[in-house]
Amino acid sequence: MIKKLSLVSLFTLLPASYYFAQTTVSAYLKDADGKPVERAEVDLKGKDNDVTADKIGYFQFVDLMPGHYQIVITKPNYETKVTEFDVLDNEKRKDLGTITLYSALTSADQGLAIIDSDGDDDEAGSQVSTVGLLQSSQDVFSRIAAFDLGFYWFRPRGIDGRSGETMMNGVSMVKSDNGNVDFSNWGGLNEITRYPEIASNHSPSEYAFGGNSGVIYKNTKASDYRKGFQFTQSLTNRNYSYRTSLRYSSGMSKKGWAFTAMAARRWAEEGIQEGTFYDAYGTYLGIEKKFSDRHTMTLNFIGSPYRRSTASPSTQEVYDYRGVHYNSYWGWQDGEKRSERVRRGFQPIFQLQDFWKINKNSSLWTTASYQFGKDKGSRLDWNGVTNPSPTYYRNLPSFSVNSIIYNSTNNPQVDPSEFNSLIDDYNVKLNAWVNGDPNVTQINWNRLYDNNRKFDINRRDETLRLYGLNGNRSLVYLVDDVSDDKIFNAGTHYTYNFNDRTKFILNLSYQNYKSELYREMKDLLGGDFAINVDPFKESAKPGSNGYYNTLDSDVRVDVGERMTYNYILRRQEAKVNPGLKFSTGNFDVFVSALAGYSSSDREGLFKHYLYENSYGKSKDFNFWNFGLKGQVVYRINGRNFLVYNGAMYNQAPFLEDLFINPRVNALVNPNIKSTVYTANDLSYVISTPFIKLRATGYLVDTQNETNVQRFFADGIQLNNTNPDGTVSQVQSAFVTQVMSNVEKRNMGAELGVDVKVLPTLSVQGLASYGQFVYRNNPDVYLVSDASGSSVTSFGKAYIKNYKQGGTPQQAFSLGMRYNNPKYWWVGANWNYLDDNFLDPAPALRTQNFITNPNTNAPYVGLTEDSVRDMLKPVKLPSAFFLNANAGKSFVFGKYYILITASVNNILNNRRYITGGFEQTRETKAVDFATDYYSPTPSFGPKYWYTQGRSYFVNMQFRF
């Protein structure tokens, strides 16, 4: 009997012990104002026991076994929230605390972010609050800077994107040629790539070491998207006019499969700039397989073919004639607008990602990614004739004026009839430009075709009979500059939780980058062929054949054939990034380190007639890089924080910085080094239901930076060694300018604030004041395409204390937003931008600029005051703008509709210059002065102006 009782007791107690080993998990849902969010759906991924939050925002899951879990919280008019947590052994209850849901109606992403151009928890003891505190999506300064000021090309702290990191599903999307990210590779897929995790500026990230402009991490797991369909339709007058997209997500099935697919198109027959068009598609397919609660795998495909034209920069003279929407890259042909600058590409991405929860403390994410395809950019090219662009300086009225002034000054005995001819020429050009004669102000395609068809090679060019060519040779033709990329990426992300307050992170990454670059004949424009011969061969190397590729004696080029250049750039890079996050007392600490190795080379496939090192594989250029980042958050209390971020690291040169003229040779920057960055900032942060504030002071120093530019220059005085050993000078040629050992300092202060004046009304503001300057006088080197010599040193560029260009250094914004409880909202803001400069042209600020080569002394009559006047920094006009936005959402049972609209630059301010550059055609002070002091300089700076008033209307329908 006792034995029977024992057996009964045993089987009775087993279920009880099993029950007590299970866990109840609970949390409260609140909005940004601290009010409960009721009736939100809480989906426990991979389980069927979904729950709904009650009237006070409370929900719970019972009987959860130990393991790793993920919940997805959704409610109409709120952003989807994804939260992960672990249930430990013998843990009876787990309180997730307060989870904050942010209104989708106040998210600028709904009405402003779909363009091309792109905590606050009281429980201060957890690391999750620190992560939420620093995400830019909830940081008022970063939000305003991105969605209101970013439209006007404001860059926080003056840092460009090359010092940042953008990751897609665990691997870097940064390309090794120039360090930039080609966002067009996933263009239009906003509903897939929205809501990334962001580490701002130089703060450390869990996913990569990053740089000074932040880490953006996007993950596209198929099961993360809301189940059902989502249709979006947008209308705008920006780069494109229309956007249509459809997304479907199946959710996770009982058999462990999830699918998400999306297709989108953006298009415009003509954008806001004259003669531009846009036609781009976006496709996504995600397949996820859940093997167990601890192991899932995803396959992602992203493909976005595109075809779009671009707009030109112009001098102020041209804008004065034709307005800020003028674009010189197009002309009429057969009654339609045709552009010479068309970019086309398709570089699909295939990614396989594995998620493995090893045990209750550790997890491992591993990704393999392969991207391939071509990017093509067309442009007009010519051989033996002058530039056919309507804005070529000889085609503008200023050329006639400046010729009159020059002859009046230097040729007082000139025949008066020549002056009359110049005056007549000026009047004809001026009338054509002012009145918009398309045969003058735009590309004359018909004229190009006629000239090519009339060029009978047997009658016009005796020398080419040697090549056995017959027919009409095209002097002007359309070419494609092609980049054929093959990029393999692999990465792994490992985390180990020692306990709730200490976490170890390890990221490993590898990239194998290979890009073949070449020029390809696209359209002969009426001729029969072109020739692959340098038209300047006699001045570059007298007596030479001038072949761009001496390995091929057939100089004839037909449509689809390669010409001018053909080479391969390669780079392999591996990085190790360990990190440690821990909390102690009132401090949260995050330390991240970096060790990286890269190897780069160039392989020439053409043998240029001037350069022996143009053909074959170069040696490998290897670099080691190291870095350290740290973040310390001091929790004064649950709503007040002090945050320090520090970083010191070096970055290996990108391929375009290493090989300074790769189209024709394997020359490298003589002073090439890894760029060294040192960055520090200190912030005071307030996060309460009524006020959110961040005040920051920062200092970022850059050393050993390299800057490479190409332009046509006169009077450069480069030496050329002739076949007989004599040395001649090249006076005018296309050159590559290298500025090395550049030192910069970016320092300033930032303030962002959001105050709840009323429960439904908030006031937001931003202030940014910076001083972005050059700290030294860098070294300048020039290489000419027409000179077989090596790099020529031009000495120092005296630009110390010059302001850096590319972004306003002062920015202010003030706005309001009203959120009605019935799910509609309206907002407006005023923005002011100032202290925007053009980058100084280095070649104009060397000793060579003021030195007479015949006397090795400064030019006679040149004074220090006149030099300072000519070379003073070019400051762009300040400007202010008004923006407004509004939205309304509707819920009809299971159907959800969101309509948003925004208008930027309501007052249609067209005086604001978003960017530009100083021309470096005249490199001698005497010639520069003649042009500079003329009424209308021919070689003044070229600018891009703001587009004027723009709007964006968006309708989203979920079903």
Short mmCIF file of C-alpha atoms in Angstrom, two decimals, residues 39 41 74-78 105 226 821-824 888-899 956-959:
data_model
loop_
_atom_site.label_atom_id
_atom_site.label_comp_id
_atom_site.label_asym_id
_atom_site.label_seq_id
_atom_site.Cartn_x
_atom_site.Cartn_y
_atom_site.Cartn_z
CA ARG A 39 -5.99 46.71 -27.03
CA GLU A 41 -1.90 42.85 -30.11
CA THR A 74 1.19 45.98 -33.07
CA LYS A 75 -1.60 48.50 -32.85
CA PRO A 76 -3.04 50.76 -35.55
CA ASN A 77 -1.46 54.22 -35.55
CA TYR A 78 1.57 52.99 -33.57
CA LEU A 105 1.53 59.54 -36.82
CA ARG A 226 3.02 42.42 -40.06
CA PRO A 821 -6.87 62.03 -30.20
CA LYS A 822 -8.97 61.14 -33.23
CA TYR A 823 -5.84 60.13 -35.11
CA TRP A 824 -5.03 63.16 -37.20
CA LYS A 888 -4.87 61.19 -40.79
CA SER A 889 -5.45 57.50 -40.18
CA PHE A 890 -8.62 55.44 -40.43
CA VAL A 891 -9.47 51.99 -39.08
CA PHE A 892 -12.36 50.03 -40.57
CA GLY A 893 -12.38 46.68 -38.82
CA LYS A 894 -9.29 44.88 -40.06
CA TYR A 895 -8.50 47.59 -42.59
CA TYR A 896 -6.12 50.45 -41.87
CA ILE A 897 -5.54 53.57 -44.00
CA LEU A 898 -2.94 56.25 -43.38
CA ILE A 899 -2.76 59.43 -45.46
CA GLN A 956 -0.91 53.53 -47.07
CA PHE A 957 -3.53 50.78 -47.01
CA ARG A 958 -3.16 47.63 -44.88
CA PHE A 959 -5.42 44.64 -45.34
#
